Short mmCIF file of C-alpha atoms in Angstrom, two decimals:
data_model
loop_
_atom_site.label_atom_id
_atom_site.label_comp_id
_atom_site.label_asym_id
_atom_site.label_seq_id
_atom_site.Cartn_x
_atom_site.Cartn_y
_atom_site.Cartn_z
CA MET A 1 45.91 -4.32 -44.62
CA PRO A 2 47.35 -1.14 -43.05
CA GLU A 3 47.91 -0.99 -39.33
CA ILE A 4 45.49 0.98 -37.22
CA SER A 5 47.02 2.98 -34.42
CA ARG A 6 46.30 2.47 -30.74
CA ARG A 7 44.06 5.55 -30.90
CA ALA A 8 42.25 4.27 -33.96
CA PHE A 9 38.64 4.70 -32.95
CA GLY A 10 38.44 7.83 -35.06
CA GLY A 11 39.49 5.72 -38.05
CA LEU A 12 35.94 4.47 -38.40
CA VAL A 13 34.83 7.80 -39.82
CA GLY A 14 32.95 7.16 -43.03
CA GLY A 15 32.11 3.60 -42.03
CA GLY A 16 28.73 4.63 -40.71
CA ALA A 17 29.49 3.56 -37.15
CA VAL A 18 31.23 6.54 -35.63
CA THR A 19 31.65 10.24 -36.14
CA ALA A 20 34.86 11.95 -35.09
CA VAL A 21 34.23 15.55 -34.17
CA ALA A 22 36.64 18.42 -33.88
CA GLY A 23 39.96 17.45 -32.37
CA ALA A 24 40.05 13.73 -33.21
CA ALA A 25 43.42 12.32 -34.26
CA PRO A 26 44.13 10.67 -37.60
CA ALA A 27 43.85 6.91 -37.58
CA ALA A 28 46.42 4.90 -39.46
CA GLU A 29 50.16 4.52 -38.99
CA ALA A 30 51.98 1.24 -39.96
CA ALA A 31 51.36 -2.60 -40.30
CA GLU A 32 48.47 -4.24 -38.44
CA ARG A 33 49.12 -6.17 -35.25
CA PRO A 34 46.65 -8.30 -33.30
CA PHE A 35 45.07 -6.66 -30.31
CA GLU A 36 46.33 -7.62 -26.89
CA ALA A 37 45.67 -6.14 -23.46
CA ARG A 38 49.26 -5.00 -23.37
CA PRO A 39 50.65 -2.85 -20.56
CA THR A 40 50.85 0.86 -21.21
CA ALA A 41 53.94 2.97 -20.57
CA SER A 42 53.26 2.69 -16.85
CA GLY A 43 53.69 -1.10 -17.11
CA ARG A 44 50.14 -1.73 -15.92
CA ARG A 45 46.93 -2.93 -17.44
CA PRO A 46 44.09 -0.38 -17.28
CA ASN A 47 42.15 0.39 -14.16
CA LEU A 48 38.40 0.03 -14.78
CA LEU A 49 35.95 2.53 -13.31
CA VAL A 50 32.36 1.58 -14.20
CA ILE A 51 29.78 4.15 -13.07
CA LEU A 52 26.03 3.53 -13.21
CA GLY A 53 23.27 6.05 -12.77
CA ASP A 54 19.93 4.63 -11.63
CA ASP A 55 16.82 5.15 -13.81
CA LEU A 56 18.69 7.85 -15.72
CA GLY A 57 16.97 8.42 -19.05
CA TRP A 58 18.68 8.48 -22.45
CA ALA A 59 18.35 12.24 -22.93
CA ASP A 60 18.76 13.32 -19.29
CA LEU A 61 22.26 14.73 -19.88
CA SER A 62 22.79 18.04 -21.61
CA SER A 63 25.18 16.31 -24.02
CA TYR A 64 22.28 14.04 -25.02
CA GLY A 65 19.81 16.86 -25.56
CA ALA A 66 18.22 17.76 -22.22
CA PRO A 67 17.38 21.47 -22.54
CA HIS A 68 16.92 22.08 -18.81
CA ILE A 69 19.52 19.83 -17.13
CA LYS A 70 23.14 20.95 -16.92
CA THR A 71 25.71 18.15 -16.64
CA PRO A 72 29.11 19.78 -17.26
CA ASN A 73 31.19 16.96 -15.76
CA LEU A 74 29.60 14.19 -17.79
CA ASP A 75 29.61 16.40 -20.87
CA ARG A 76 33.36 16.93 -20.36
CA LEU A 77 33.82 13.18 -19.97
CA ALA A 78 32.03 12.71 -23.30
CA ARG A 79 34.27 15.27 -25.00
CA GLN A 80 37.33 13.49 -23.67
CA GLY A 81 36.17 10.12 -24.97
CA VAL A 82 33.32 8.57 -26.90
CA ARG A 83 29.60 9.28 -26.57
CA PHE A 84 27.40 6.39 -27.70
CA THR A 85 24.01 7.25 -29.17
CA ASP A 86 22.69 3.71 -29.71
CA ALA A 87 23.72 2.04 -26.46
CA TYR A 88 21.23 -0.08 -24.55
CA ALA A 89 20.77 -1.55 -21.10
CA GLY A 90 20.63 -5.32 -20.77
CA SER A 91 17.03 -5.07 -19.62
CA ALA A 92 14.30 -2.56 -18.84
CA THR A 93 14.68 -2.74 -15.04
CA CYS A 94 17.44 -2.49 -12.47
CA SER A 95 18.54 -5.92 -11.31
CA PRO A 96 18.28 -7.82 -14.63
CA THR A 97 20.62 -5.27 -16.20
CA ARG A 98 23.02 -5.67 -13.29
CA PHE A 99 22.95 -9.43 -13.77
CA SER A 100 23.82 -8.89 -17.44
CA LEU A 101 26.72 -6.58 -16.54
CA TYR A 102 28.13 -8.79 -13.81
CA THR A 103 27.80 -12.04 -15.80
CA GLY A 104 28.07 -10.82 -19.40
CA ARG A 105 25.01 -12.93 -20.19
CA TYR A 106 21.31 -12.48 -20.77
CA PRO A 107 19.49 -12.11 -17.44
CA GLY A 108 17.37 -15.16 -18.28
CA ARG A 109 20.43 -17.42 -18.11
CA THR A 110 20.22 -17.44 -14.29
CA PRO A 111 17.29 -17.91 -11.90
CA GLY A 112 17.95 -14.61 -10.13
CA GLY A 113 17.93 -12.76 -13.43
CA LEU A 114 14.32 -13.79 -14.00
CA ALA A 115 13.22 -11.46 -11.20
CA GLU A 116 12.24 -8.09 -12.64
CA PRO A 117 13.55 -6.84 -10.29
CA VAL A 118 14.93 -8.85 -7.32
CA ALA A 119 12.43 -8.23 -4.53
CA ASP A 120 13.05 -10.64 -1.63
CA ARG A 121 15.72 -12.70 0.10
CA THR A 122 15.03 -15.84 -1.96
CA GLN A 123 16.37 -14.23 -5.17
CA GLY A 124 19.91 -13.33 -6.13
CA LEU A 125 23.09 -13.92 -8.10
CA ASP A 126 24.43 -17.40 -7.36
CA PRO A 127 27.92 -16.92 -5.80
CA ARG A 128 29.15 -19.89 -7.83
CA HIS A 129 28.50 -18.07 -11.11
CA PRO A 130 31.62 -16.35 -12.51
CA THR A 131 31.35 -12.58 -12.62
CA LEU A 132 33.21 -9.65 -14.08
CA ALA A 133 34.79 -9.19 -10.65
CA SER A 134 35.72 -12.81 -10.01
CA LEU A 135 37.27 -13.21 -13.47
CA LEU A 136 39.25 -9.99 -13.12
CA LYS A 137 40.32 -11.01 -9.64
CA LYS A 138 41.78 -14.22 -11.08
CA ALA A 139 43.66 -12.02 -13.55
CA GLY A 140 45.26 -10.03 -10.73
CA TYR A 141 42.84 -7.14 -10.28
CA ALA A 142 41.70 -5.62 -7.01
CA THR A 143 37.91 -5.34 -7.06
CA ALA A 144 35.42 -3.14 -5.24
CA LEU A 145 31.73 -2.31 -5.49
CA ILE A 146 30.43 0.92 -4.00
CA GLY A 147 26.71 1.66 -4.04
CA LYS A 148 23.68 -0.28 -5.19
CA TRP A 149 24.07 -4.06 -5.55
CA HIS A 150 20.46 -5.23 -6.12
CA CYS A 151 21.43 -8.82 -6.84
CA GLY A 152 20.29 -10.38 -3.57
CA TRP A 153 20.47 -9.95 0.18
CA LEU A 154 22.44 -11.54 2.98
CA PRO A 155 23.01 -14.22 4.07
CA ASP A 156 23.14 -15.96 0.70
CA TYR A 157 24.01 -13.15 -1.70
CA SER A 158 26.56 -10.37 -1.56
CA PRO A 159 29.21 -8.72 -3.76
CA THR A 160 31.88 -10.17 -1.46
CA LYS A 161 30.54 -13.65 -2.25
CA SER A 162 30.69 -12.95 -6.01
CA GLY A 163 34.23 -11.71 -6.55
CA TRP A 164 34.41 -8.19 -5.14
CA ASP A 165 37.11 -7.75 -2.50
CA GLU A 166 35.29 -4.79 -0.97
CA PHE A 167 31.67 -3.69 -0.75
CA PHE A 168 30.19 -0.50 0.63
CA GLY A 169 26.58 0.19 -0.23
CA ASN A 170 23.00 -1.08 -0.24
CA PHE A 171 21.80 -4.56 -1.08
CA GLY A 172 18.31 -3.63 -2.27
CA GLY A 173 16.98 -1.73 -5.23
CA VAL A 174 15.89 1.45 -3.49
CA LEU A 175 16.34 3.21 -0.16
CA GLU A 176 15.39 6.49 1.44
CA TYR A 177 18.40 8.73 0.92
CA PHE A 178 18.85 9.80 4.55
CA SER A 179 17.54 7.10 6.90
CA LYS A 180 18.85 4.33 4.58
CA LEU A 181 15.63 2.36 5.07
CA GLY A 182 15.23 0.10 2.05
CA GLN A 183 12.63 -1.94 0.21
CA LEU A 184 12.48 -4.66 2.88
CA GLY A 185 11.68 -1.98 5.46
CA THR A 186 15.04 -2.41 7.17
CA TYR A 187 18.27 -0.43 7.35
CA ASP A 188 20.28 -1.01 4.19
CA LEU A 189 23.76 0.51 4.26
CA TYR A 190 26.60 -1.96 4.71
CA GLU A 191 30.36 -2.13 4.73
CA GLY A 192 31.09 -5.69 3.72
CA ASP A 193 28.48 -7.74 5.53
CA ALA A 194 28.11 -5.41 8.51
CA GLU A 195 25.73 -2.47 8.91
CA TYR A 196 27.38 0.94 8.60
CA GLN A 197 25.69 3.94 10.19
CA ASP A 198 25.66 7.17 8.20
CA LEU A 199 22.49 9.26 7.93
CA ARG A 200 23.81 11.84 5.49
CA TYR A 201 22.55 12.14 1.92
CA TYR A 202 23.40 8.89 0.19
CA THR A 203 24.93 10.33 -2.98
CA THR A 204 27.36 12.30 -0.82
CA VAL A 205 28.30 9.21 1.21
CA LEU A 206 28.98 7.12 -1.90
CA THR A 207 31.00 9.89 -3.51
CA GLU A 208 33.28 10.16 -0.48
CA ARG A 209 33.89 6.42 -0.51
CA ALA A 210 34.67 6.40 -4.22
CA VAL A 211 37.03 9.38 -3.89
CA GLU A 212 38.86 7.53 -1.13
CA TYR A 213 39.14 4.35 -3.20
CA VAL A 214 40.52 5.90 -6.37
CA GLY A 215 42.91 8.05 -4.33
CA ARG A 216 44.58 5.11 -2.64
CA LYS A 217 48.03 3.82 -3.51
CA HIS A 218 47.17 0.72 -5.53
CA ASP A 219 49.78 -1.95 -6.19
CA THR A 220 47.66 -3.73 -8.80
CA PRO A 221 45.17 -2.64 -11.45
CA TRP A 222 41.66 -2.31 -10.09
CA LEU A 223 37.99 -2.56 -10.95
CA LEU A 224 35.59 -0.21 -9.19
CA ASN A 225 31.87 -0.60 -9.83
CA LEU A 226 30.38 2.68 -8.62
CA ASN A 227 26.60 2.32 -8.59
CA PHE A 228 24.70 5.44 -7.59
CA THR A 229 21.02 5.31 -6.68
CA THR A 230 20.53 8.79 -8.12
CA PRO A 231 18.10 9.78 -9.65
CA HIS A 232 15.91 6.80 -8.63
CA TRP A 233 12.88 7.62 -6.47
CA PRO A 234 12.16 8.71 -3.78
CA TRP A 235 12.90 12.06 -5.37
CA LEU A 236 14.99 13.73 -2.72
CA ALA A 237 17.88 16.15 -3.02
CA GLU A 238 20.50 16.93 -0.40
CA GLY A 239 18.37 19.63 1.23
CA ASP A 240 15.31 17.41 1.62
CA ALA A 241 16.09 15.69 4.92
CA GLU A 242 12.71 16.74 6.37
CA THR A 243 10.79 15.11 3.52
CA GLY A 244 13.05 12.09 3.86
CA ALA A 245 12.13 11.82 7.53
CA GLU A 246 8.43 11.80 6.60
CA ILE A 247 9.03 8.95 4.14
CA ALA A 248 11.08 7.07 6.73
CA ALA A 249 8.24 7.39 9.26
CA LYS A 250 5.82 5.86 6.74
CA ILE A 251 8.24 2.99 6.13
CA ARG A 252 8.53 2.29 9.86
CA ALA A 253 4.76 2.32 10.19
CA ALA A 254 4.22 0.02 7.19
CA LYS A 255 2.63 -3.35 7.89
CA SER A 256 3.65 -5.03 4.62
CA GLN A 257 6.35 -4.86 2.00
CA ALA A 258 3.78 -3.39 -0.39
CA GLU A 259 3.21 -0.49 2.03
CA VAL A 260 6.98 -0.02 2.26
CA GLY A 261 7.11 0.19 -1.51
CA THR A 262 4.31 2.73 -1.60
CA ALA A 263 6.15 4.92 0.91
CA LEU A 264 9.43 4.71 -0.97
CA ASN A 265 7.86 5.34 -4.36
CA HIS A 266 6.84 8.79 -3.18
CA TYR A 267 3.89 8.81 -5.58
CA ASP A 268 2.84 12.34 -4.71
CA GLY A 269 6.38 13.71 -4.75
CA GLY A 270 8.96 14.82 -7.22
CA SER A 271 8.83 17.31 -10.05
CA VAL A 272 10.82 18.21 -13.13
CA ALA A 273 12.73 20.71 -11.01
CA LYS A 274 13.50 18.17 -8.26
CA TYR A 275 14.55 15.55 -10.78
CA THR A 276 16.81 18.10 -12.47
CA GLU A 277 18.41 18.84 -9.11
CA MET A 278 19.07 15.13 -8.56
CA VAL A 279 20.62 14.55 -11.98
CA GLN A 280 22.81 17.60 -11.51
CA SER A 281 23.91 16.26 -8.12
CA LEU A 282 24.84 12.98 -9.82
CA ASP A 283 26.89 14.94 -12.32
CA ALA A 284 28.66 16.81 -9.52
CA ALA A 285 29.38 13.52 -7.74
CA VAL A 286 30.91 12.02 -10.88
CA GLY A 287 32.97 15.18 -11.25
CA GLU A 288 34.38 14.77 -7.73
CA VAL A 289 35.39 11.18 -8.42
CA LEU A 290 37.02 12.11 -11.73
CA ASP A 291 38.89 14.96 -10.03
CA ALA A 292 40.21 12.50 -7.44
CA LEU A 293 41.28 10.16 -10.22
CA ARG A 294 43.20 12.98 -11.90
CA ARG A 295 44.88 13.98 -8.63
CA SER A 296 45.94 10.37 -8.06
CA GLY A 297 47.93 10.32 -11.30
CA GLN A 298 45.92 7.36 -12.65
CA GLU A 299 43.68 9.21 -15.10
CA GLU A 300 45.65 8.38 -18.24
CA ASN A 301 45.46 4.63 -17.75
CA THR A 302 41.97 4.33 -16.26
CA LEU A 303 39.09 3.34 -18.51
CA VAL A 304 35.96 5.12 -17.31
CA LEU A 305 32.60 3.77 -18.46
CA PHE A 306 29.44 5.67 -17.54
CA ALA A 307 25.93 4.38 -18.27
CA SER A 308 22.46 3.91 -16.80
CA ASP A 309 20.91 0.64 -15.66
CA ASN A 310 17.70 1.13 -17.69
CA GLY A 311 15.60 3.82 -19.29
CA GLY A 312 14.17 6.79 -17.47
CA GLU A 313 10.99 7.03 -15.48
CA ARG A 314 8.38 9.62 -14.49
CA TRP A 315 10.38 12.85 -14.65
CA SER A 316 12.99 11.87 -17.24
CA TYR A 317 13.51 13.79 -20.45
CA LEU A 318 13.26 11.05 -23.08
CA TRP A 319 12.39 12.90 -26.28
CA PRO A 320 12.08 11.67 -28.97
CA LEU A 321 11.86 8.12 -27.62
CA SER A 322 8.63 6.29 -26.77
CA GLY A 323 8.20 4.25 -23.61
CA GLU A 324 10.09 4.31 -20.34
CA LYS A 325 11.48 1.99 -17.66
CA PHE A 326 9.84 -1.49 -17.55
CA VAL A 327 9.07 -1.72 -21.29
CA LEU A 328 11.27 -2.63 -24.27
CA GLN A 329 10.42 0.41 -26.34
CA GLU A 330 13.45 2.64 -26.88
CA GLY A 331 12.71 4.83 -23.86
CA GLY A 332 12.89 1.81 -21.57
CA ILE A 333 16.24 0.44 -22.70
CA ARG A 334 18.26 3.04 -24.64
CA VAL A 335 20.64 4.71 -22.17
CA PRO A 336 23.32 7.41 -22.13
CA THR A 337 26.74 5.75 -22.37
CA ILE A 338 30.18 7.35 -22.33
CA LEU A 339 33.66 5.82 -22.45
CA ARG A 340 36.97 7.55 -21.76
CA TRP A 341 40.44 5.97 -21.80
CA PRO A 342 43.08 8.63 -22.56
CA ALA A 343 45.92 6.13 -23.00
CA ARG A 344 44.22 4.26 -25.84
CA VAL A 345 41.12 6.03 -27.19
CA ASP A 346 40.88 9.53 -28.65
CA GLY A 347 38.29 11.99 -27.47
CA HIS A 348 35.73 14.09 -29.33
CA GLN A 349 33.97 11.08 -30.84
CA VAL A 350 30.39 9.93 -31.24
CA SER A 351 29.50 6.32 -31.99
CA HIS A 352 26.23 5.18 -33.55
CA GLU A 353 27.01 1.46 -33.23
CA PRO A 354 24.19 -0.50 -31.56
CA LEU A 355 25.49 -2.23 -28.43
CA PHE A 356 24.22 -3.33 -25.02
CA THR A 357 25.32 -4.10 -21.48
CA PRO A 358 26.74 -7.63 -21.98
CA ASP A 359 29.09 -6.22 -24.62
CA TRP A 360 30.81 -4.16 -21.96
CA THR A 361 31.50 -7.23 -19.83
CA ALA A 362 33.19 -8.97 -22.75
CA THR A 363 35.09 -5.78 -23.60
CA LEU A 364 36.40 -5.12 -20.10
CA LEU A 365 37.55 -8.71 -19.70
CA GLU A 366 39.48 -8.60 -22.96
CA LEU A 367 41.05 -5.22 -22.25
CA ALA A 368 42.18 -6.49 -18.85
CA GLY A 369 43.61 -9.71 -20.24
CA ALA A 370 41.07 -11.87 -18.37
CA ARG A 371 39.40 -14.94 -19.84
CA PRO A 372 35.69 -15.80 -19.62
CA ASP A 373 34.80 -19.12 -18.04
CA PRO A 374 34.08 -21.53 -20.94
CA ALA A 375 31.35 -23.20 -18.89
CA TYR A 376 29.46 -19.89 -18.85
CA PRO A 377 29.76 -18.48 -22.39
CA LEU A 378 29.20 -14.76 -22.76
CA ASP A 379 26.29 -13.34 -24.72
CA GLY A 380 28.05 -10.05 -25.32
CA THR A 381 30.54 -9.19 -28.06
CA SER A 382 33.84 -7.58 -27.15
CA LEU A 383 34.19 -4.06 -28.54
CA ALA A 384 37.97 -4.07 -28.11
CA GLY A 385 38.76 -4.36 -31.80
CA TYR A 386 36.15 -1.75 -32.63
CA LEU A 387 37.52 0.67 -30.07
CA LEU A 388 41.22 0.15 -30.61
CA ARG A 389 41.65 -0.98 -34.22
CA GLY A 390 38.64 0.47 -35.97
CA GLU A 391 37.27 -2.96 -36.81
CA ARG A 392 33.66 -3.33 -37.78
CA LEU A 393 31.54 -5.34 -35.40
CA PRO A 394 30.01 -8.49 -36.91
CA GLU A 395 26.35 -8.37 -37.83
CA ARG A 396 24.46 -9.58 -34.79
CA ASP A 397 21.15 -9.30 -33.03
CA LEU A 398 20.60 -7.46 -29.77
CA PHE A 399 18.05 -9.43 -27.77
CA TRP A 400 15.75 -8.57 -24.87
CA ARG A 401 13.10 -10.57 -23.04
CA VAL A 402 10.94 -9.40 -20.16
CA ARG A 403 7.64 -10.83 -18.97
CA ALA A 404 5.52 -8.19 -20.68
CA ASN A 405 7.52 -7.53 -23.85
CA ARG A 406 10.03 -8.90 -26.30
CA ALA A 407 12.45 -7.04 -28.56
CA LEU A 408 15.27 -7.67 -31.00
CA ARG A 409 17.38 -5.19 -32.94
CA ARG A 410 19.30 -6.05 -36.12
CA GLY A 411 20.95 -3.08 -37.77
CA ASN A 412 18.29 -0.37 -37.85
CA TRP A 413 15.42 -2.86 -37.72
CA LYS A 414 13.63 -3.55 -34.46
CA TYR A 415 11.11 -6.28 -33.73
CA TYR A 416 8.91 -5.48 -30.72
CA ARG A 417 5.99 -7.32 -29.14
CA ASP A 418 3.86 -5.21 -26.80
CA ALA A 419 2.05 -6.26 -23.62
CA ALA A 420 -1.08 -7.07 -25.60
CA GLY A 421 0.83 -9.63 -27.67
CA LYS A 422 0.91 -7.61 -30.90
CA ASP A 423 4.08 -7.75 -33.01
CA HIS A 424 5.57 -4.57 -34.45
CA LEU A 425 8.41 -3.75 -36.84
CA TYR A 426 10.24 -0.43 -36.82
CA ASP A 427 13.01 1.13 -38.86
CA LEU A 428 14.90 3.02 -36.14
CA GLY A 429 17.03 4.81 -38.73
CA ALA A 430 13.94 6.63 -39.98
CA ASP A 431 11.61 6.32 -37.01
CA LEU A 432 13.40 6.62 -33.67
CA ARG A 433 10.07 7.32 -31.98
CA GLU A 434 8.65 3.91 -33.00
CA GLN A 435 5.44 5.27 -34.47
CA ALA A 436 5.42 3.87 -38.01
CA ASP A 437 4.72 0.15 -37.67
CA LEU A 438 6.03 -1.55 -40.82
CA ALA A 439 4.91 -5.05 -39.87
CA PRO A 440 2.10 -5.11 -42.48
CA ASP A 441 4.51 -3.94 -45.19
CA ARG A 442 7.43 -6.25 -44.40
CA PRO A 443 5.93 -9.56 -43.22
CA GLU A 444 8.93 -11.62 -44.32
CA LEU A 445 11.39 -9.49 -42.35
CA LEU A 446 9.09 -9.50 -39.34
CA ALA A 447 8.92 -13.31 -39.47
CA GLU A 448 12.71 -13.55 -39.79
CA LEU A 449 13.38 -11.34 -36.77
CA LYS A 450 10.66 -13.03 -34.75
CA ALA A 451 12.18 -16.44 -35.51
CA SER A 452 15.60 -15.20 -34.40
CA TRP A 453 14.09 -13.96 -31.15
CA GLU A 454 12.40 -17.32 -30.60
CA ARG A 455 15.65 -19.25 -31.16
CA THR A 456 17.46 -17.24 -28.50
CA ALA A 457 14.53 -17.29 -26.07
CA ALA A 458 14.43 -21.09 -26.31
CA THR A 459 17.92 -21.22 -24.75
CA LEU A 460 16.89 -19.24 -21.65
CA LEU A 461 15.30 -20.38 -18.42
CA PRO A 462 11.49 -20.18 -18.38
CA TYR A 463 9.83 -17.70 -16.10
CA PRO A 464 8.37 -19.32 -12.98
CA GLY A 465 4.61 -19.69 -13.16
#
């Protein structure tokens, strides 16, 4: 078998998984060698910068088809690396997907992952569970999380209890962008385990912190999880401090957590124009961080992964997908995903390989030379061979379970059960919008996919009654 070069991702052209567009390098050079997370010319393993948008829909970037949203920085990132068209979140809501990223496992493997999403102080990611950060830390990485955690509150849960050396951000799932009042009705901006006062627009605050982190002199490779809250509601842009103050006043006057949620949800607010402004501010923020990375001299050997935590919501541009956040139709789980690693992966590529959040955990661990904990086996499949040697991924099922829905994808086939309990079968290759239900025509295939879903579901924790 011929060797595939270190920039071999473009070598999959013609295999049906990836399209190399103008500028991609040729693939093969000499005899094959097994992949290893070997040091680059700098003598260091890759830095890992993982950036999440919040409730960002699959087509909310101009490079994914949005006709009215301009995202030049993320579009440039896509040109410099790989844009994935069939990438999925680990779940249809915020915290379960974060559980799947941090653990590399289905959310239903852990009690905290059953919350959809985490909503009170009794729920969270058990600090004893190995995480992406704790495993990389054992392998010699510095680790930091900046932004939204949403895997539990103090005193029992925190990024610094789960493997991150540093934390600057919010514990909850949502907060008012200026006052920093969160879903529990309390102030929710912390440095480590201590409150940090800053009443400026939250996206700006997080961007400054991330710029500072990547610009430091680092003596070891690092992992930075940069989790923006943009463009999650309340729909506020940097010039909307007055509206933010009105929302904050409602939060302070609330007499229950439900009333806090109503105030934060901003039901009568937002618009396509406001949402566009927020997505474009996210793009600008990512651009600032990437500029800082370039100035630091670390760009070549830093793997940047950008994605969203779930599908879009009210103002997202999701065409042609059906559904949105909370449901397992394509609009609720298919997310924009971009990877760039100049030292090892060529740019100008588009991948159509189906993959989901736990795959990235397995991939990052392998690329960093870190080992999963055998007591907590991963549910994701490493993409390292696919990315670096042009290997085909094994046939596998992508699995999702939420209280209201179930879904499984195998190749182009998708099994979906809706909230009414009706089973559906779709051919996503011909019907991305999930309108032509083929369940009556292919009962044997439906039964096969349903049985596969049931086998996996039987290994997960049951939902509490």
